[in-house]
mmCIF file with all atom_site columns, C-alpha atoms and ligand atoms in Angstrom:
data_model
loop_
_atom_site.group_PDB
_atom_site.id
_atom_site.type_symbol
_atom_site.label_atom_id
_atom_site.label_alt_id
_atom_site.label_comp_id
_atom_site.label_asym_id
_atom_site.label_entity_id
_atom_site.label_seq_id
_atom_site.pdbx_PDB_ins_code
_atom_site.Cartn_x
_atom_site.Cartn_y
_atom_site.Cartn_z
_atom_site.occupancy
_atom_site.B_iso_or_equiv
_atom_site.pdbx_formal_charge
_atom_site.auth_seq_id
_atom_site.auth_comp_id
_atom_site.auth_asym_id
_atom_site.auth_atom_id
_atom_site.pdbx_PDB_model_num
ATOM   1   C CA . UNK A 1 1   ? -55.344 4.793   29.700 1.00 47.00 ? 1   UNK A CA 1
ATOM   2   C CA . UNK A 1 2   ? -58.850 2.943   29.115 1.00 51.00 ? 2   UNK A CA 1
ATOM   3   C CA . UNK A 1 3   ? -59.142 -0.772  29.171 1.00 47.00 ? 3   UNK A CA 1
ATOM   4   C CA . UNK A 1 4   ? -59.062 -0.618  25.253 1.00 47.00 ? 4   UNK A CA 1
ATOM   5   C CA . UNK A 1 5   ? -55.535 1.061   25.086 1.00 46.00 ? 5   UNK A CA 1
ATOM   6   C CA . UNK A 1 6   ? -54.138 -1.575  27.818 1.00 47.00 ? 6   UNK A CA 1
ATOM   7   C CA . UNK A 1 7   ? -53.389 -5.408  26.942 1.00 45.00 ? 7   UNK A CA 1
ATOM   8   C CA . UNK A 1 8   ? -53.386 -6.072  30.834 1.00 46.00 ? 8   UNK A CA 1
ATOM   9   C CA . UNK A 1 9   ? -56.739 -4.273  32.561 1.00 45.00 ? 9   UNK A CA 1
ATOM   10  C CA . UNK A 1 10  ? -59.738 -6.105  32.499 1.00 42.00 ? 10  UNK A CA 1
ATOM   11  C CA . UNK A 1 11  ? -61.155 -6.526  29.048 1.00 42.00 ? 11  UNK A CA 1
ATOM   12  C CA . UNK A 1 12  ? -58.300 -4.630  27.092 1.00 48.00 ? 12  UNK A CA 1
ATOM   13  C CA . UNK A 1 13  ? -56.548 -6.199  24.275 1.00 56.00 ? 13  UNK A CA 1
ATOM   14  C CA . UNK A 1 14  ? -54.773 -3.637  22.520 1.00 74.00 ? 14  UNK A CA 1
ATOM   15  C CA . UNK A 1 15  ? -54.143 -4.513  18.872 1.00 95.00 ? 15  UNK A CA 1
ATOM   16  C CA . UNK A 1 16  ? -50.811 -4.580  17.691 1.00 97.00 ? 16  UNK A CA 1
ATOM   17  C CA . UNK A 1 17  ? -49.814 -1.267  15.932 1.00 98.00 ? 17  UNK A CA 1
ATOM   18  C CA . UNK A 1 18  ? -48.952 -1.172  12.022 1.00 97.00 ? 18  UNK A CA 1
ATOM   19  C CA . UNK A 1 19  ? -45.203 -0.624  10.792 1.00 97.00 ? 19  UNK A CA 1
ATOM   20  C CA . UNK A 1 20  ? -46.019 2.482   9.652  1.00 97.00 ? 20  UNK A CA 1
ATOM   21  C CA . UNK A 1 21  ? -48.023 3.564   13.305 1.00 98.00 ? 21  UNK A CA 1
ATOM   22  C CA . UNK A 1 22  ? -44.852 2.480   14.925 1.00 98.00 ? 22  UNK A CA 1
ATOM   23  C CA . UNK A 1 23  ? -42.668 4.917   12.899 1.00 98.00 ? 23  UNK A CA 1
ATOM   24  C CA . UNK A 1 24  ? -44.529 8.034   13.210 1.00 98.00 ? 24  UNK A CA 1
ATOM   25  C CA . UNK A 1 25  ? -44.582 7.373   17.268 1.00 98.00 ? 25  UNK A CA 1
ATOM   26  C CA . UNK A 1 26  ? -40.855 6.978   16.848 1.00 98.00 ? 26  UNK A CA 1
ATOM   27  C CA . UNK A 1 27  ? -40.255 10.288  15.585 1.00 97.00 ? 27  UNK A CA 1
ATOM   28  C CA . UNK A 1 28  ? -40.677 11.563  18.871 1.00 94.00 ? 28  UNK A CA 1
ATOM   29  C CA . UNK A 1 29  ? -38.375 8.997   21.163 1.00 97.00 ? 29  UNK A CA 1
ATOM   30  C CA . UNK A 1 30  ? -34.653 9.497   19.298 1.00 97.00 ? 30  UNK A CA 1
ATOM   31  C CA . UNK A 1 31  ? -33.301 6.922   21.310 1.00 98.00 ? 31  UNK A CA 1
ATOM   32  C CA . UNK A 1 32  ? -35.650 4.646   20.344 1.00 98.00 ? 32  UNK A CA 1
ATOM   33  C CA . UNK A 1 33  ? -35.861 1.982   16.772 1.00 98.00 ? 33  UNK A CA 1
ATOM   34  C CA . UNK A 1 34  ? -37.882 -0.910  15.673 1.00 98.00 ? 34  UNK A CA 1
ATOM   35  C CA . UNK A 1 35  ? -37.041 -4.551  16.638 1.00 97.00 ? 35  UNK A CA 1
ATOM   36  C CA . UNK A 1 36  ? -37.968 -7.945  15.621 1.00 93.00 ? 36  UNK A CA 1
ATOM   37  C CA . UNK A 1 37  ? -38.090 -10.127 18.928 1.00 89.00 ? 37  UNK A CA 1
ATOM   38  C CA . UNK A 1 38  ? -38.827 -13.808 17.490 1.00 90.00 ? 38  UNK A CA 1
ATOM   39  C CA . UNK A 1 39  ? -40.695 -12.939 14.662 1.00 93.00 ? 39  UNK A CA 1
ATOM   40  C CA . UNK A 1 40  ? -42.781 -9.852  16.785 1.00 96.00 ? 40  UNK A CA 1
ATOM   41  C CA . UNK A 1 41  ? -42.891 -6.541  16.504 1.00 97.00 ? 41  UNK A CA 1
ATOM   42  C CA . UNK A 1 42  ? -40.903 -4.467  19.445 1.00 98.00 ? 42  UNK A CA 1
ATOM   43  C CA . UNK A 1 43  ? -38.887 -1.583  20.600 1.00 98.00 ? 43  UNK A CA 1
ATOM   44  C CA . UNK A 1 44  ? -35.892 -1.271  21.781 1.00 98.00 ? 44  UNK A CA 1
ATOM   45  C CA . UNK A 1 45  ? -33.026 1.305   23.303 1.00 98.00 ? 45  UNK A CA 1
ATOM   46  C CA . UNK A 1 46  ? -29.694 1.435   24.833 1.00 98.00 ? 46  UNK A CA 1
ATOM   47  C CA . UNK A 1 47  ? -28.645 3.977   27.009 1.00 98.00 ? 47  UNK A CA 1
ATOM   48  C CA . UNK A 1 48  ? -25.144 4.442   28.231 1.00 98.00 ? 48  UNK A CA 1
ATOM   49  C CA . UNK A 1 49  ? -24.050 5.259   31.558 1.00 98.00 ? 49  UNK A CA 1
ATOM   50  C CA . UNK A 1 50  ? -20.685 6.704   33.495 1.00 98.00 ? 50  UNK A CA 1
ATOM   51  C CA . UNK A 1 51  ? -20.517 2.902   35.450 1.00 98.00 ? 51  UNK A CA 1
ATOM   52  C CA . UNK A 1 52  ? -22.376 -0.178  36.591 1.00 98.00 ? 52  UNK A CA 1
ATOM   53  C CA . UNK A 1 53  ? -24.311 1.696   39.723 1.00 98.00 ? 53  UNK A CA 1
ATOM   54  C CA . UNK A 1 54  ? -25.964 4.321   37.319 1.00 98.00 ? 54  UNK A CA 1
ATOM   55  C CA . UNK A 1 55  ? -26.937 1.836   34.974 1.00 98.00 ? 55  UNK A CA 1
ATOM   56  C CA . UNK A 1 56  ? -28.736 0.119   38.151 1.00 98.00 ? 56  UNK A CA 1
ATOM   57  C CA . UNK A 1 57  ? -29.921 3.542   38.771 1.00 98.00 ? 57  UNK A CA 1
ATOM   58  C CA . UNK A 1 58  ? -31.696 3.814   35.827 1.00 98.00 ? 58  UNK A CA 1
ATOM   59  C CA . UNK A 1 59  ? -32.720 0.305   35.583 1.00 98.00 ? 59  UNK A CA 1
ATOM   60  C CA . UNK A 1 60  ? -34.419 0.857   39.446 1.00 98.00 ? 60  UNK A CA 1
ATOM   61  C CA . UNK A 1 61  ? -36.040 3.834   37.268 1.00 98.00 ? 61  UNK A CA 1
ATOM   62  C CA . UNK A 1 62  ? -36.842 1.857   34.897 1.00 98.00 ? 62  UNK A CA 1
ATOM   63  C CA . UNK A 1 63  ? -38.581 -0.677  36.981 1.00 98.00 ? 63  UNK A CA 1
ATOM   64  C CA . UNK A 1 64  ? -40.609 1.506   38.770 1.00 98.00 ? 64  UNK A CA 1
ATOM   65  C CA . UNK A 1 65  ? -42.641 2.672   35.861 1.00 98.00 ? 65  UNK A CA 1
ATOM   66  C CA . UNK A 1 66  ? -42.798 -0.707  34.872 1.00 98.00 ? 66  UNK A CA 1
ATOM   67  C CA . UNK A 1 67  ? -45.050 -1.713  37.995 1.00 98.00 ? 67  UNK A CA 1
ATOM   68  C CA . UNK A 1 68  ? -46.952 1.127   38.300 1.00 98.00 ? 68  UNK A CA 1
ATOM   69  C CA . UNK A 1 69  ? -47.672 0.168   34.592 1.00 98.00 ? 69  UNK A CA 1
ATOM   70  C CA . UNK A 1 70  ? -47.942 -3.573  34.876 1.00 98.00 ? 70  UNK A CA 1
ATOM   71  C CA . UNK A 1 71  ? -45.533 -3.424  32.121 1.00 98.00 ? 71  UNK A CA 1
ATOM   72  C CA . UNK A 1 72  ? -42.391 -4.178  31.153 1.00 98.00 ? 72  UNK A CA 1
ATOM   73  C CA . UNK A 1 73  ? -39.725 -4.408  29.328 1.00 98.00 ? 73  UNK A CA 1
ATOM   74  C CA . UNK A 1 74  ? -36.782 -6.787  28.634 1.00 98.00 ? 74  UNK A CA 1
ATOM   75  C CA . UNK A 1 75  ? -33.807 -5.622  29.947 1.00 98.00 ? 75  UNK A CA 1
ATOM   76  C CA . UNK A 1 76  ? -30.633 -6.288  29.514 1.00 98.00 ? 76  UNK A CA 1
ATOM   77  C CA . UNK A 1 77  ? -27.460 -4.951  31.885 1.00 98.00 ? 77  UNK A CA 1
ATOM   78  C CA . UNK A 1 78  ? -23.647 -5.006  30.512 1.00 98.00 ? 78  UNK A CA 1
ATOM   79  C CA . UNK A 1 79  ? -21.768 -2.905  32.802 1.00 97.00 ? 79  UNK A CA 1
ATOM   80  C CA . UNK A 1 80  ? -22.658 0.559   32.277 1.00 98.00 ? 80  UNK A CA 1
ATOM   81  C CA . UNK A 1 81  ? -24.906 -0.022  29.192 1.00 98.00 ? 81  UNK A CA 1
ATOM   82  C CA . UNK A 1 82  ? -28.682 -0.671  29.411 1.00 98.00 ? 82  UNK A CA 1
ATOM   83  C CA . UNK A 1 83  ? -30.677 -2.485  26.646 1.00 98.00 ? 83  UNK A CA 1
ATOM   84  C CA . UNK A 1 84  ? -34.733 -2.354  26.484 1.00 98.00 ? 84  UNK A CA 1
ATOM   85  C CA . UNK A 1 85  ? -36.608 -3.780  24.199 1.00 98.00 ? 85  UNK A CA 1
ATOM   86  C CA . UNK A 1 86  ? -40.375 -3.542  25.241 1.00 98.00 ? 86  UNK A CA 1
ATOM   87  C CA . UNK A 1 87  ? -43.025 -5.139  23.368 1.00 98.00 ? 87  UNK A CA 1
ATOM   88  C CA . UNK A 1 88  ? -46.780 -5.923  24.421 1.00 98.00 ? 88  UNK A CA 1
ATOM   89  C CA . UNK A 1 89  ? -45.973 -9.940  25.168 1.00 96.00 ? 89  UNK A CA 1
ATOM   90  C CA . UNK A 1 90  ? -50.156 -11.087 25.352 1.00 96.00 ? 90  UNK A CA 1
ATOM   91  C CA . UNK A 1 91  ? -50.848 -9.254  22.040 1.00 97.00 ? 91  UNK A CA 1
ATOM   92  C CA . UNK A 1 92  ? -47.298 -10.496 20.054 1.00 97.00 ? 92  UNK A CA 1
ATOM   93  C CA . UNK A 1 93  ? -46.064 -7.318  19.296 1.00 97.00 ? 93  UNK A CA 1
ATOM   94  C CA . UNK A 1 94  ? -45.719 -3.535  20.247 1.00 98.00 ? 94  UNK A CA 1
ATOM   95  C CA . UNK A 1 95  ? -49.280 -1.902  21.203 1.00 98.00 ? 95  UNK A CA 1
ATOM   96  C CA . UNK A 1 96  ? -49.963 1.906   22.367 1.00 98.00 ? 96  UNK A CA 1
ATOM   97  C CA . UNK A 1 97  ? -48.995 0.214   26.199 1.00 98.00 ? 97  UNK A CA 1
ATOM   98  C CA . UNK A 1 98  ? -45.559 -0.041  25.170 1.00 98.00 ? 98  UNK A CA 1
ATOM   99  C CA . UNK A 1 99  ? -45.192 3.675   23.818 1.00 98.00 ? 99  UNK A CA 1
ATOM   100 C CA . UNK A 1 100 ? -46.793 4.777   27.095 1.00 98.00 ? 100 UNK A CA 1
ATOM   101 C CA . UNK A 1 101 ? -44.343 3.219   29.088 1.00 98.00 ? 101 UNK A CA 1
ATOM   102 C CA . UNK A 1 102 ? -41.309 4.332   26.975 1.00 98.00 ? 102 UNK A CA 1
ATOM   103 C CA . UNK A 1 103 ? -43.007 8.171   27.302 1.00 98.00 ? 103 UNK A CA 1
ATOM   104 C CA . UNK A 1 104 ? -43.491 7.069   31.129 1.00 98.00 ? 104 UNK A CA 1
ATOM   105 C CA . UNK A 1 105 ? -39.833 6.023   31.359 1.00 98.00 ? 105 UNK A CA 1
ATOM   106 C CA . UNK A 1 106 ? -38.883 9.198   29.317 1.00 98.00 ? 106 UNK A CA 1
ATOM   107 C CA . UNK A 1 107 ? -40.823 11.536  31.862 1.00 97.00 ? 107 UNK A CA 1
ATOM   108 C CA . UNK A 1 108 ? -39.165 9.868   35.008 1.00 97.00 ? 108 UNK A CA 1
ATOM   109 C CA . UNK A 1 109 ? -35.657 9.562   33.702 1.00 97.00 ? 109 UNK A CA 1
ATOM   110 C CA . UNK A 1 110 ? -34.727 12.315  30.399 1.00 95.00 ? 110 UNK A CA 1
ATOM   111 C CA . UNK A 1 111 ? -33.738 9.711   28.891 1.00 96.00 ? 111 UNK A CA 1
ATOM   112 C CA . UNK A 1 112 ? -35.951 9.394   25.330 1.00 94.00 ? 112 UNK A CA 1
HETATM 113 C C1 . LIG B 2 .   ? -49.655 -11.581 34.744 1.00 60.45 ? 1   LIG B C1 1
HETATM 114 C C2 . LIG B 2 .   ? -49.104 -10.228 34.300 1.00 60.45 ? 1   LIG B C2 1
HETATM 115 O O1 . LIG B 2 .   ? -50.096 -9.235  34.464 1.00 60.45 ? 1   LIG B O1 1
HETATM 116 C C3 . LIG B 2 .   ? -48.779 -10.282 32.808 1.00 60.45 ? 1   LIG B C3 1
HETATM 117 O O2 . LIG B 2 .   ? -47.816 -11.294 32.585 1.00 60.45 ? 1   LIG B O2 1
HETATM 118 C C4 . LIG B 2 .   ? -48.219 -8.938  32.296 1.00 60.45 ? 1   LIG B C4 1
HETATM 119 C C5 . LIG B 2 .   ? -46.949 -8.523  33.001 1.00 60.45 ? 1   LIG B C5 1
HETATM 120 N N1 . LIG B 2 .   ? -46.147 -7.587  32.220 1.00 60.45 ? 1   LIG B N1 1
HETATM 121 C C6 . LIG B 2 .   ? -46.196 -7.578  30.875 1.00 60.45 ? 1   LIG B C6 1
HETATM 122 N N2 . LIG B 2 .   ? -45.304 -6.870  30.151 1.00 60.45 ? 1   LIG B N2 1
HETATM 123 C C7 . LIG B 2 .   ? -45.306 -6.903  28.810 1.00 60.45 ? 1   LIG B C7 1
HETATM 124 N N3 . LIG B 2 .   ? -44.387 -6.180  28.129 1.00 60.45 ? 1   LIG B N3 1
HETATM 125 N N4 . LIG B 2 .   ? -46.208 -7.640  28.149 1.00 60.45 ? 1   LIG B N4 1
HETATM 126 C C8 . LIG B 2 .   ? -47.151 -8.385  28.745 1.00 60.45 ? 1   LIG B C8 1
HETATM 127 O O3 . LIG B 2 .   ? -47.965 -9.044  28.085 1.00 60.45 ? 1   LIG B O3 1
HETATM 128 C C9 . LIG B 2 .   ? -47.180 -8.376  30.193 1.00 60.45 ? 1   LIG B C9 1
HETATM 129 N N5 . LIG B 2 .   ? -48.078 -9.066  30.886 1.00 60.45 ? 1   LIG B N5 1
#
């Protein structure tokens, strides 16, 4: 990922994607749909799990990615159901960072 692509290396500021951008990417991620987080472009997920300790499993997961990425996502924990929405926070909406890490996520856990 080059400093362009990334909102948080040195220098990058990705742009925020269009509607349409965003739609095409989310052919690929079935568990994944466009959000509106305060007025922002974002994307968002919930994944389902057998109980609480593999939802923390996959939130640990999750996490991981997230700081290898220095990027992350909102998350939200109910039991055995996990809710991300993941949107690029210094560019006020969702930017080619936030697809990596949902592909990132994807890669480490199946889940897409
Ligand atoms: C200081 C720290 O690098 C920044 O707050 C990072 C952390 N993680 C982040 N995650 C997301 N999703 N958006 C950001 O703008 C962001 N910024």
């Amino acid at each position: 990922m080059t400093a362009a692509e990334s909102p948080h290396l040195p220098g990058g500021m990705a742009d925020v994607l269009s509607s349409d951008d965003i739609a095409t990417r989310l052919k690929d991620l079935p568990a994944w749909s466009a959000a509106d987080a305060d007025g922002n472009s974002a994307l968002t997920a919930t994944f389902e799990f057998n109980d609480f300790a593999d939802a923390l499993d996959f939130v640990n997961q999750v996490g991981h990615e997230a700081e290898q990425m220095n990027h992350h996502p909102d998350i939200d924990i109910r039991w055995n159901k996990v809710t991300l929405i993941q949107s690029s926070h210094s560019a006020g909406g969702v930017t080619v960072a936030d697809f990596e890490l949902v592909h990132r996520i994807a890669a480490a856990t199946g889940l897409s």
